[in-house]
């Protein structure tokens, strides 16, 4: 409010917009249509709004790591130890 743009100056306005459709939208203010206390615009003002598709980042999903219970771990160790003892016995019998 109350800003001044010098002669041959420019002004950039940035806003967030939403659109149901992707594409270009041309906005035109014809010459003489903008009326201020300093007069009208001598030439048309034309701007293009380029609407692009939103980038959707998928949520990060976690996968649980399979675990083994304490008893299953002990049973596995016992079976491996038994297999090792049996293998050593077979080697000793040769």
XYZ file of C-alpha atoms in Angstrom:
94
model
C 0.000 0.000 0.000
C 1.313 3.422 -0.924
C 4.335 2.139 -2.872
C 5.714 4.068 -5.825
C 7.219 2.571 -8.973
C 9.561 4.926 -10.829
C 9.125 5.706 -14.543
C 10.231 2.712 -16.669
C 10.407 0.695 -13.453
C 8.866 -2.649 -12.740
C 7.244 -4.475 -9.894
C 7.188 -8.185 -9.188
C 4.408 -9.728 -7.149
C 4.683 -13.322 -5.896
C 1.654 -15.227 -4.630
C 0.764 -18.853 -3.998
C -2.005 -20.100 -6.264
C -3.898 -23.337 -6.775
C -5.444 -24.624 -9.956
C -7.407 -27.694 -10.918
C -5.648 -27.795 -14.291
C -1.995 -27.715 -15.347
C -1.194 -25.159 -18.038
C -0.505 -21.508 -18.857
C -2.916 -18.727 -17.969
C -2.428 -15.339 -19.639
C -3.481 -12.235 -17.708
C -3.821 -9.029 -19.728
C -4.609 -5.478 -18.637
C -5.434 -3.523 -21.823
C -3.881 -0.099 -22.480
C -5.801 2.587 -20.600
C -7.578 0.105 -18.314
C -5.459 0.850 -15.246
C -6.513 4.253 -13.913
C -4.515 5.959 -11.167
C -4.033 9.503 -9.875
C -1.002 9.639 -12.209
C -2.962 8.664 -15.300
C -3.542 5.415 -17.168
C -1.251 2.715 -18.484
C -0.164 3.680 -22.027
C 0.508 0.093 -23.139
C -1.042 -3.242 -22.188
C 0.376 -5.251 -19.295
C 0.649 -8.958 -20.024
C 1.772 -11.716 -17.666
C 1.634 -15.494 -17.938
C 0.992 -17.774 -14.987
C 2.545 -21.206 -15.540
C 0.796 -23.889 -13.453
C 2.845 -27.072 -13.077
C 1.940 -30.393 -11.508
C 2.697 -30.687 -7.818
C 5.498 -33.026 -6.850
C 4.214 -35.564 -4.360
C 6.868 -37.113 -2.168
C 5.772 -40.552 -0.978
C 5.886 -41.113 2.764
C 8.819 -43.066 4.132
C 7.714 -46.491 5.233
C 9.646 -48.593 7.678
C 9.972 -52.338 7.414
C 10.395 -54.199 10.672
C 13.590 -56.204 10.970
C 12.834 -59.872 11.618
C 14.050 -60.955 15.025
C 14.535 -64.302 16.710
C 13.512 -65.096 20.251
C 16.097 -65.909 22.896
C 15.010 -69.556 23.052
C 15.209 -69.944 19.268
C 18.683 -68.420 19.320
C 19.839 -70.802 22.059
C 18.340 -73.779 20.214
C 20.152 -72.743 17.011
C 23.467 -72.442 18.873
C 22.968 -75.859 20.478
C 22.223 -77.478 17.088
C 25.321 -75.885 15.537
C 27.483 -77.040 18.453
C 26.046 -80.569 18.187
C 26.726 -80.616 14.420
C 30.319 -79.432 15.037
C 30.933 -82.112 17.683
C 29.544 -84.816 15.364
C 31.756 -83.605 12.496
C 34.837 -83.667 14.753
C 33.984 -87.223 15.926
C 33.664 -88.418 12.321
C 37.081 -86.961 11.509
C 38.611 -88.706 14.533
C 37.257 -92.129 13.430
C 39.016 -92.055 10.063
